[in-house]
Structure formats: structure tokens, C-alpha cells
Short mmCIF file of C-alpha atoms in Angstrom, two decimals:
data_model
loop_
_atom_site.label_atom_id
_atom_site.label_comp_id
_atom_site.label_asym_id
_atom_site.label_seq_id
_atom_site.Cartn_x
_atom_site.Cartn_y
_atom_site.Cartn_z
CA MET A 297 98.91 67.70 78.42
CA ARG A 298 96.08 66.38 80.59
CA ARG A 299 94.41 69.13 82.60
CA LEU A 300 95.42 68.77 86.27
CA GLY A 301 94.09 71.63 87.82
CA GLY A 302 94.21 78.20 90.56
CA LEU A 303 94.82 82.06 95.65
CA LEU A 304 95.13 84.59 98.78
CA LEU A 305 96.82 86.29 102.34
CA ALA A 306 95.71 89.57 103.54
CA ALA A 307 96.48 92.11 100.84
CA CYS A 308 99.09 94.04 102.51
CA GLY A 309 100.80 97.27 102.27
CA PHE A 310 104.39 97.04 101.63
CA ALA A 311 107.49 97.66 101.50
CA VAL A 312 110.09 96.35 99.31
CA SER A 313 112.31 98.68 97.39
CA GLY A 314 115.42 97.87 95.46
CA ILE A 315 117.91 98.67 92.78
CA ALA A 316 118.44 96.65 89.63
CA ALA A 317 121.87 95.18 89.10
CA ALA A 318 124.20 96.65 86.53
CA ALA A 319 124.54 93.40 84.62
CA PRO A 320 122.23 90.47 83.92
CA PRO A 321 122.82 87.17 85.73
CA ALA A 322 125.14 84.67 84.15
CA LYS A 323 122.26 82.27 83.43
CA ALA A 324 118.60 83.26 83.13
CA ALA A 325 116.00 81.13 84.86
CA HIS A 326 114.02 80.82 81.61
CA ALA A 327 114.92 80.82 77.96
CA HIS A 328 112.37 83.61 77.47
CA ALA A 329 113.46 85.70 80.45
CA PRO A 330 113.66 89.40 79.53
CA LYS A 331 116.87 91.34 79.82
CA ALA A 332 117.84 92.77 83.18
CA PRO A 333 116.31 96.16 84.00
CA GLN A 334 118.32 99.33 83.96
CA GLU A 335 120.46 100.18 86.94
CA GLY A 336 118.91 102.56 89.44
CA GLN A 337 115.29 101.69 88.69
CA PRO A 338 113.30 101.16 91.92
CA LEU A 339 111.07 98.15 92.53
CA HIS A 340 108.15 98.34 94.95
CA VAL A 341 106.01 95.37 96.00
CA TRP A 342 103.22 95.47 98.57
CA HIS A 343 103.26 92.48 100.92
CA CYS A 344 102.50 91.48 104.49
CA TRP A 345 105.39 89.22 105.48
CA ALA A 346 106.25 90.37 108.97
CA SER A 347 106.80 87.36 111.24
CA PRO A 348 110.14 85.49 111.42
CA GLY A 349 108.68 82.58 109.45
CA GLU A 350 107.22 84.89 106.82
CA GLN A 351 110.50 86.73 106.39
CA GLN A 352 111.97 83.57 104.87
CA ARG A 353 109.60 84.15 101.95
CA SER A 354 111.15 87.55 101.33
CA GLU A 355 114.58 85.94 101.25
CA VAL A 356 113.44 83.40 98.63
CA LEU A 357 111.81 86.12 96.54
CA ALA A 358 114.91 88.33 96.76
CA ARG A 359 117.21 85.48 95.78
CA HIS A 360 115.19 84.53 92.70
CA LEU A 361 114.72 88.14 91.60
CA ALA A 362 118.50 88.58 91.84
CA ARG A 363 118.88 85.85 89.22
CA HIS A 364 117.06 88.24 86.90
CA GLY A 365 119.32 91.12 87.87
CA VAL A 366 116.90 92.69 90.36
CA HIS A 367 118.15 93.37 93.89
CA TRP A 368 116.22 94.92 96.71
CA THR A 369 116.43 96.16 100.25
CA ILE A 370 113.47 94.95 102.26
CA ASP A 371 111.70 97.59 104.33
CA GLU A 372 109.26 96.98 107.17
CA PRO A 373 105.89 95.78 105.81
CA VAL A 374 102.81 97.87 106.47
CA CYS A 375 99.82 95.52 106.44
CA VAL A 376 96.21 96.13 105.53
CA ASN A 377 93.53 93.46 105.46
CA GLY A 378 92.53 91.83 102.21
CA ASN A 379 89.22 93.65 101.90
CA SER A 380 90.88 97.08 102.05
CA ALA A 381 93.28 96.51 99.17
CA LEU A 382 91.25 98.72 96.84
CA SER A 383 90.90 101.54 99.36
CA ALA A 384 94.63 101.35 100.13
CA PHE A 385 95.41 101.76 96.43
CA THR A 386 92.94 104.63 96.11
CA GLN A 387 94.48 106.45 99.04
CA ARG A 388 97.94 105.97 97.60
CA PHE A 389 96.87 107.42 94.25
CA GLN A 390 95.15 110.38 95.89
CA HIS A 391 98.43 111.25 97.55
CA ARG A 392 100.20 110.85 94.19
CA MET A 393 102.46 108.14 95.56
CA PRO A 394 104.23 105.82 93.07
CA ARG A 395 102.34 102.69 92.10
CA PRO A 396 104.01 99.46 93.22
CA ALA A 397 105.22 97.04 90.57
CA ALA A 398 103.24 94.24 92.21
CA VAL A 399 100.90 93.60 95.12
CA MET A 400 100.22 90.48 97.20
CA THR A 401 96.50 89.95 97.65
CA ALA A 402 94.20 87.65 99.57
CA GLY A 403 91.28 85.76 98.07
CA GLU A 404 88.92 88.38 96.76
CA GLY A 405 91.65 91.03 96.83
CA ALA A 406 92.74 90.77 93.19
CA PRO A 407 89.43 90.84 91.22
CA PRO A 408 88.29 94.25 92.61
CA LEU A 409 91.65 95.71 91.61
CA ALA A 410 91.27 94.18 88.15
CA ALA A 411 87.73 95.59 87.89
CA LYS A 412 89.21 99.06 88.37
CA GLY A 413 91.76 98.43 85.63
CA LEU A 414 94.70 98.45 88.04
CA LEU A 415 96.17 95.03 87.23
CA LEU A 416 97.95 93.88 84.09
CA PRO A 417 96.56 90.81 82.27
CA LEU A 418 98.74 87.71 82.58
CA ASP A 419 97.17 85.57 79.84
CA ALA A 420 100.30 85.45 77.67
CA VAL A 421 102.60 84.15 80.40
CA ALA A 422 99.83 81.87 81.68
CA ARG A 423 99.57 80.24 78.25
CA GLU A 424 103.35 80.01 77.94
CA GLN A 425 103.68 78.28 81.32
CA GLU A 426 100.38 76.33 81.07
CA TRP A 427 98.93 77.65 84.33
CA GLU A 428 95.53 76.18 83.52
CA GLU A 429 97.10 72.73 83.47
CA VAL A 430 99.02 72.94 86.75
CA VAL A 431 97.16 75.35 89.07
CA PRO A 432 94.52 73.54 91.20
CA TYR A 433 90.99 74.03 89.89
CA ALA A 434 89.58 75.84 92.92
CA LEU A 435 92.41 78.37 93.03
CA GLN A 436 92.00 79.46 89.44
CA ASP A 437 88.81 81.44 90.18
CA TRP A 438 90.66 83.71 92.59
CA ALA A 439 93.38 84.51 90.06
CA ARG A 440 91.03 85.35 87.17
CA TYR A 441 88.62 88.14 86.29
CA ARG A 442 86.17 87.89 83.41
CA GLY A 443 88.04 84.94 82.00
CA HIS A 444 91.49 86.56 82.14
CA TRP A 445 94.38 85.73 84.44
CA ILE A 446 95.06 88.80 86.58
CA ALA A 447 97.17 87.30 89.39
CA ALA A 448 99.85 84.63 89.74
CA PRO A 449 99.52 82.14 92.62
CA LEU A 450 102.45 81.96 95.06
CA PHE A 451 101.53 79.08 97.38
CA VAL A 452 98.58 77.41 99.08
CA HIS A 453 98.09 77.45 102.85
CA SER A 454 95.54 75.15 104.47
CA THR A 455 93.64 75.76 107.70
CA ASN A 456 92.03 72.41 108.62
CA LEU A 457 95.12 71.17 110.45
CA LEU A 458 95.96 70.29 114.05
CA TRP A 459 99.49 70.86 115.31
CA PHE A 460 100.47 68.42 118.08
CA ASN A 461 103.40 68.54 120.44
CA LYS A 462 104.58 65.01 119.65
CA PRO A 463 106.20 64.17 123.02
CA LEU A 464 102.96 65.15 124.79
CA LEU A 465 100.91 63.12 122.32
CA ASP A 466 103.19 60.13 122.92
CA ARG A 467 102.71 60.58 126.66
CA LEU A 468 98.92 60.44 126.16
CA GLY A 469 98.99 57.34 123.98
CA GLY A 470 100.60 58.52 120.77
CA THR A 471 97.56 58.18 118.51
CA VAL A 472 96.49 61.00 116.21
CA PRO A 473 92.68 61.29 116.42
CA ASP A 474 90.99 60.70 113.08
CA THR A 475 87.38 61.00 114.26
CA TRP A 476 85.47 63.58 116.28
CA ASP A 477 84.92 61.29 119.25
CA ALA A 478 88.62 60.38 119.32
CA LEU A 479 89.55 64.08 119.41
CA ILE A 480 87.24 64.87 122.33
CA ALA A 481 88.50 61.82 124.25
CA LEU A 482 92.11 62.93 123.70
CA LEU A 483 91.42 66.49 124.85
CA GLU A 484 89.81 65.16 128.01
CA ARG A 485 92.79 62.88 128.72
CA ALA A 486 95.08 65.87 128.36
CA ARG A 487 93.01 67.92 130.79
CA GLN A 488 92.94 65.12 133.35
CA ALA A 489 96.72 64.78 133.02
CA GLY A 490 97.16 68.47 133.86
CA ILE A 491 98.11 69.42 130.29
CA VAL A 492 96.54 72.44 128.56
CA PRO A 493 94.49 70.67 125.84
CA VAL A 494 94.48 73.51 123.30
CA GLY A 495 96.81 76.47 122.89
CA ILE A 496 94.69 79.34 121.60
CA GLY A 497 94.85 83.12 121.69
CA ALA A 498 92.15 85.65 122.36
CA ASP A 499 91.41 86.61 118.75
CA ALA A 500 87.96 85.67 117.40
CA TRP A 501 89.32 84.48 114.06
CA GLU A 502 91.12 81.58 115.77
CA TYR A 503 87.82 80.27 117.08
CA SER A 504 86.29 80.70 113.63
CA PHE A 505 89.03 78.48 112.20
CA TRP A 506 87.85 75.77 114.60
CA PHE A 507 84.26 76.43 113.58
CA GLU A 508 84.85 76.07 109.83
CA SER A 509 86.76 72.81 110.28
CA VAL A 510 84.03 71.47 112.57
CA ALA A 511 81.50 72.50 109.91
CA ALA A 512 83.44 70.75 107.13
CA GLY A 513 83.80 67.60 109.23
CA ALA A 514 80.20 67.49 110.46
CA GLY A 515 78.60 68.36 107.13
CA GLY A 516 81.03 67.05 104.53
CA ALA A 517 82.61 68.77 101.55
CA GLU A 518 79.43 69.18 99.50
CA PHE A 519 77.47 70.79 102.35
CA TYR A 520 80.41 73.05 103.18
CA ARG A 521 80.74 74.21 99.59
CA ARG A 522 77.06 74.72 98.82
CA PHE A 523 75.91 76.22 102.11
CA LEU A 524 78.92 78.10 103.49
CA LEU A 525 80.56 79.19 100.22
CA GLU A 526 77.76 79.33 97.67
CA HIS A 527 75.02 80.21 100.18
CA ASP A 528 72.63 77.88 98.40
CA ARG A 529 69.22 77.79 100.15
CA ARG A 530 68.61 74.27 98.90
CA ALA A 531 71.73 73.06 100.73
CA TYR A 532 70.57 74.19 104.16
CA ASP A 533 70.11 71.27 106.54
CA GLU A 534 68.97 72.20 110.03
CA ALA A 535 70.13 68.89 111.51
CA VAL A 536 73.65 69.40 110.17
CA VAL A 537 73.90 73.00 111.38
CA ARG A 538 72.71 71.97 114.87
CA ARG A 539 75.26 69.14 114.84
CA ILE A 540 77.99 71.69 114.09
CA PHE A 541 77.07 73.80 117.09
CA ALA A 542 76.62 70.73 119.29
CA ARG A 543 80.20 69.79 118.50
CA MET A 544 81.38 73.34 119.19
CA ALA A 545 79.64 73.08 122.57
CA GLN A 546 81.67 69.93 123.28
CA LEU A 547 84.83 71.96 122.62
CA ARG A 548 83.75 74.73 125.01
CA PRO A 549 85.73 73.44 128.04
CA TYR A 550 88.92 73.18 125.97
CA LEU A 551 88.83 76.33 123.82
CA ARG A 552 89.71 78.87 126.47
CA ALA A 553 92.58 81.25 125.97
CA ASN A 554 95.35 80.50 128.44
CA ALA A 555 96.50 83.45 130.54
CA ALA A 556 99.85 83.31 128.73
CA SER A 557 98.23 83.40 125.27
CA ARG A 558 97.42 86.86 124.01
CA ASP A 559 97.59 85.76 120.39
CA TRP A 560 98.31 82.74 118.20
CA SER A 561 102.09 83.21 118.51
CA ASP A 562 101.86 82.99 122.31
CA ALA A 563 99.76 79.86 121.91
CA SER A 564 102.47 78.41 119.65
CA SER A 565 104.96 78.99 122.44
CA LEU A 566 102.83 76.85 124.77
CA VAL A 567 102.90 74.00 122.23
CA GLU A 568 106.62 74.48 121.65
CA GLN A 569 107.39 74.39 125.39
CA GLY A 570 105.28 71.29 126.00
CA LYS A 571 102.67 73.18 128.02
CA ALA A 572 99.82 72.65 125.53
CA LEU A 573 98.97 69.51 123.57
CA LEU A 574 97.89 71.09 120.32
CA GLN A 575 97.09 74.20 118.39
CA MET A 576 94.88 74.77 115.38
CA GLN A 577 96.47 77.01 112.76
CA GLY A 578 97.11 77.15 109.07
CA SER A 579 100.17 75.59 107.49
CA TRP A 580 102.08 78.85 107.98
CA LEU A 581 102.72 77.49 111.48
CA ASN A 582 105.13 74.99 109.93
CA GLY A 583 107.50 77.81 108.99
CA GLU A 584 107.11 79.44 112.38
CA LEU A 585 107.88 76.22 114.30
CA ARG A 586 110.93 75.57 112.14
CA GLN A 587 112.17 79.05 113.01
CA ARG A 588 111.94 78.00 116.67
CA GLY A 589 114.26 75.06 116.01
CA MET A 590 111.55 72.39 115.96
CA GLU A 591 111.45 69.50 113.49
CA ALA A 592 108.32 68.09 111.87
CA GLY A 593 107.84 64.43 112.73
CA ARG A 594 110.15 64.60 115.72
CA ASP A 595 108.82 67.55 117.74
CA TYR A 596 105.42 68.11 116.18
CA LEU A 597 102.83 66.48 113.92
CA CYS A 598 100.34 68.11 111.55
CA PRO A 599 97.34 65.83 110.83
CA ARG A 600 94.11 66.93 109.17
CA PHE A 601 91.27 67.95 111.44
CA PRO A 602 89.16 64.84 112.27
CA ASP A 603 86.53 63.97 109.66
CA THR A 604 88.04 66.42 107.10
CA GLN A 605 90.58 63.98 105.68
CA GLY A 606 90.57 64.38 101.91
CA MET A 607 89.62 68.09 102.11
CA VAL A 608 91.91 71.09 101.88
CA LEU A 609 90.45 74.33 103.26
CA TYR A 610 92.80 76.81 101.72
CA ILE A 611 94.30 80.25 102.11
CA GLY A 612 97.24 81.39 100.00
CA ASP A 613 99.06 84.30 98.42
CA GLN A 614 98.85 85.57 94.87
CA VAL A 615 100.64 88.38 93.08
CA GLY A 616 99.00 90.99 90.90
CA PHE A 617 101.11 93.22 88.65
CA VAL A 618 100.13 96.87 88.58
CA ARG A 619 99.43 99.02 85.52
CA GLY A 620 101.39 102.25 85.30
CA ALA A 621 103.98 101.22 87.89
CA ALA A 622 107.16 103.24 87.96
CA VAL A 623 109.28 100.28 86.96
CA ASP A 624 110.91 99.02 83.80
CA PRO A 625 108.46 96.72 81.94
CA ALA A 626 111.22 94.14 81.53
CA THR A 627 111.44 93.87 85.31
CA GLN A 628 107.73 93.21 85.60
CA ARG A 629 107.85 90.59 82.84
CA ALA A 630 110.75 88.81 84.54
CA PHE A 631 108.82 88.86 87.82
CA MET A 632 105.67 87.50 86.14
CA ARG A 633 107.45 84.49 84.66
CA MET A 634 109.44 83.84 87.80
CA VAL A 635 106.44 83.43 90.12
CA MET A 636 105.27 80.19 88.51
CA ASP A 637 108.75 78.79 87.87
CA VAL A 638 108.99 75.28 89.35
CA ASP A 639 112.18 75.95 91.33
CA PHE A 640 110.80 79.19 92.77
CA GLN A 641 107.50 77.51 93.68
CA ARG A 642 109.34 74.65 95.40
CA GLU A 643 111.54 76.96 97.47
CA MET A 644 108.66 79.29 98.35
CA GLY A 645 106.60 76.33 99.50
CA ILE A 646 109.41 75.17 101.77
CA ALA A 647 109.94 78.67 103.17
CA SER A 648 106.24 79.28 103.79
CA GLY A 649 105.36 75.82 105.09
CA ALA A 650 102.65 75.68 102.43
CA ALA A 651 102.02 73.61 99.33
CA PRO A 652 103.25 75.10 96.04
CA ALA A 653 100.51 76.64 93.90
CA ARG A 654 101.07 74.13 91.11
CA VAL A 655 100.50 70.41 91.42
CA ASP A 656 103.60 69.24 89.52
CA VAL A 657 106.25 70.65 91.88
CA PRO A 658 108.43 67.91 93.44
CA ASP A 659 108.56 67.63 97.23
CA THR A 660 112.37 67.62 97.26
CA GLY A 661 113.64 69.42 100.34
CA ALA A 662 110.25 69.64 102.06
CA ASP A 663 109.83 68.34 105.60
CA LEU A 664 107.18 65.85 106.73
CA CYS A 665 104.42 68.48 106.95
CA GLY A 666 105.44 70.05 103.64
CA ARG A 667 105.35 66.71 101.86
CA GLN A 668 101.96 65.98 103.37
CA ALA A 669 100.67 69.37 102.18
CA ILE A 670 101.75 68.61 98.62
CA ARG A 671 100.16 65.14 98.64
CA ASP A 672 96.94 66.40 100.18
CA LEU A 673 96.57 69.23 97.66
CA ARG A 674 97.12 66.91 94.69
CA SER A 675 94.61 64.39 96.02
CA ALA A 676 91.98 67.00 96.94
CA ASN A 677 92.40 68.68 93.56
CA MET A 678 91.57 65.45 91.77
CA ARG A 679 88.54 64.92 94.04
CA ARG A 680 87.45 68.59 93.72
CA THR A 681 87.62 68.99 97.50
CA VAL A 682 89.96 71.98 97.60
CA LEU A 683 87.67 74.50 99.31
CA ALA A 684 88.10 78.12 100.35
CA ALA A 685 88.45 78.81 104.07
CA PHE A 686 85.26 80.85 104.30
CA SER A 687 86.20 82.72 107.48
CA ALA A 688 89.11 84.29 105.63
CA LEU A 689 87.38 84.84 102.30
CA SER A 690 83.90 86.02 103.23
CA PRO A 691 83.16 89.73 102.98
CA ARG A 692 84.40 91.41 106.13
CA SER A 693 80.89 92.11 107.42
CA VAL A 694 80.05 88.39 107.12
CA GLN A 695 83.29 87.43 108.89
CA GLN A 696 82.50 89.71 111.80
CA HIS A 697 79.00 88.31 112.18
CA ILE A 698 80.25 84.71 112.05
CA ASN A 699 82.87 85.54 114.66
CA ASP A 700 80.17 87.08 116.84
CA ILE A 701 77.90 84.03 116.58
CA VAL A 702 80.76 81.62 117.29
CA MET A 703 82.03 83.58 120.29
CA GLN A 704 78.59 84.12 121.83
CA HIS A 705 77.88 80.41 121.49
CA LEU A 706 81.21 79.34 122.97
CA GLN A 707 80.66 81.73 125.88
CA GLY A 708 77.28 80.09 126.54
CA ARG A 709 75.35 83.29 125.83
CA ILE A 710 73.26 81.58 123.11
CA ASP A 711 72.35 77.91 122.82
CA ASP A 712 72.79 75.54 119.87
CA ALA A 713 69.33 76.24 118.44
CA ARG A 714 69.72 80.03 118.56
CA ALA A 715 73.23 79.87 117.09
CA ALA A 716 71.98 77.65 114.24
CA GLU A 717 69.11 80.04 113.54
CA ARG A 718 71.39 83.07 113.47
CA LEU A 719 73.88 81.34 111.16
CA LYS A 720 71.08 80.34 108.79
CA ASP A 721 69.77 83.92 108.64
CA LEU A 722 73.26 85.29 108.06
CA ILE A 723 74.38 82.84 105.38
CA LEU A 724 71.14 82.76 103.40
CA GLY A 725 70.77 86.53 103.63
CA THR A 726 74.05 87.22 101.82
CA GLY A 727 75.45 86.42 98.40
CA PRO A 728 77.95 83.65 97.65
CA VAL A 729 81.54 84.00 98.72
CA GLY A 730 83.77 84.50 95.72
CA PRO A 731 85.46 86.94 93.35
CA GLU A 732 83.77 89.25 90.92
CA ARG A 733 83.36 87.55 87.59
#
């Protein structure tokens, strides 16, 4: 087979527990699926699926596990951020709490766990299911440690997307902006028409999402990768960095949290109600808007951020399987194989609003935005322009400093030149963003 093409979410503390069924399902999902686990054996999985849209993922996971004879009752998730996955595990062990069977991790969350010997190797199932052939190239690094597969990708979210209220866009001319100048002109038309141009909450990370997409559009994929991800000194270009902040300054009049927007969900409500033209969020918003009764293509559109067409800035979930978990090994093996099953990947992509984590999954059942996500990921994978969303993957200290620079600049407390200088010092003073090798 020709090689086609490797994930993330905040590693989160869980909450799923369940009881295995007394009998195996009538038909296994795979010819090699292990026998059903023994009745009464608990299953624990750490995750962070709390919102209404995210809860659909739990339903998909529960339904597919049931086909392997595993049934669970879903408890309330207890979330921790991706960078504290290791400390959360350590604390759990110190209190002699049972190890979960699996854990959802974000970006760099899995390799540190593997470095401590906490995750089971997945090389055998990866070979069996040809993960190397179907998982996008860029994602594979986040699911491997020292050459071994240590996590299974679930799906791929992307962040360089704009979410338009379509009736409002039609009212303003109906044209999706595909260049920077067209975007600014559209935002100004919205403001003059008495429409909130951008629905945005008060959290700094939302503004950093805008910043990284502006950076990718102003500098291009190669600059974004080498400077913002690899922190390559030779890639630094002062003119490009100043252009990024000049564009952010142009956004300043439009990126102001509305009084009704405490967070991104409140901002989504403004878009839903036709009070704001657009919102910038990751593809998880697709699932959230569907939960509100909206339909992609009719009520909202999801184009790429201007000048980033052909790029996919990604965030996604992956699953690591824990050594020494208090669970029947057959249950873990069934779970391992199930994650990369084509039908499971397709349904999880639909439920999450994301693209499946393998490039050969059909788009059957996906809505307009889901189909677009699948096409974009396939195309970007071939062009090697699937790129990590650095604001979500950078070490937490780097994230906080980037947020600080972006917010101070947007508030007019520092000018373009000072912001560019501070970003240069920050990026070139730290190591590359990426997992332990």
C-alpha cells in the first residue's frame, strides 16, 4: 500500500466506569477482536468530554465498546489541562487509586507518560491496522515515543476556521472573504450595519487562536512551521513578524468581548441568535452548533481563515492505554483495535465535528463542514501542511507568555515593534514545540 500519511485535547481526568456484559456481541467488529471481558470487571477511562457537543463522543464510544461486550455508565468528567497529565497520574498513584484502562491526552500529553513507562506499546495493533499508512504524517509524531506507537488517534480538530452566521453574511453581500483585506472590509461593513462583527469571549486563548491563524496567513506554512513550531533562528523574519502584529492591530476594533460573552459558548450564542457575524473556533464548534439545532450550509458556514487555505492547524484527541490497569487485558486489546476501526472513526468524526484521524475514512453521513474537514485534511497531508496549533501545544509557560504579548498588544499597551521584539525573544529563547523523542 502506498504510504498516505499521525494527535491531542486537554488530557483530562475522567470518569467513565462500567461493567462488562455477560456475553459477547453477536458479531465482532473485527475478525481478530478478543473475547468479551468477564462480567463485573470495571473499566475506567480519563477524558474531558463535558459540553453537550462533546457528550455525543461518549455516546459513540459507549456504543462501539458495547459491540465488544463492554458497557459503561458515564460519570461527570473531571478535567485537567494537557500539561498536567503526568502530575495527575502521579497524584492518583500516591493515593493508591486504581489506574484507568485508558487516558485521553492532548498533544504532548502522551510522550511524557510513555517516558515514565505508564503506557502500553501499540506497535502490534498499529502494524495489523497499518496506522503508518493511514494516519496523517504530522499527527504520527504525537502518537509515538522513541519510534514506538504509544497512543491511538481519535480525530483531528482544526483551529484556522471562521464560523459565519449565514443569513447575516447574506445580508452583507454573501461572500466568504478569502483574503485579509476582504476580511477587514467585511468586518467593517458589519460594524457599520450595527452587527457585532466578531463573537468572542474574555479568555486569552481565544485571542491567541486569532493570532496563530494571522501568523500562518501572513507568514505562510513554512515560516509558521520553522519559526513558531521549530523555533529555528534562521527562520526569523522581522518584516513578517511586524506584519503579523500590524494585522492584529487592524483587528483591534473588532476583537472586543461583547458584554454578553463571558466565554466562547456565550459568543456562540451571539452567532446562533444572529447578533454576531462570525466566531473563530476549532471544528468542535460544528458539534456544538448542531446540538443547538443549526445546520451547516443553511445556518452557518465554516471557511478557512483568509490566506491559510491549504493549511490545517490541528488539535485532536488520542488515547493511551495504561500499564497495570485494573482491567481485563482482553478489554484493553478490544479497545485498542476499536479506536482505529473505520466505522468508529467515521462516527466519532461526525459526533465531534472533526476530521477522522485516518485519511481513508469515507465522508458518508458528515455534514458540509465535516466533509470539508475531511477533504482539507487529505489535501494538507499530501502537501505536508498539516501543522500543530502552537497555542495549544506549546509548553504552558510559553502559552502564557504568548497570551500576555497578544493581549497587551490588542489592548494598545505595547506597539507593533515592541510586540514583535518580545515574541522574537520568547520564541528563540525556548526549545521547539513537540513531543519527547
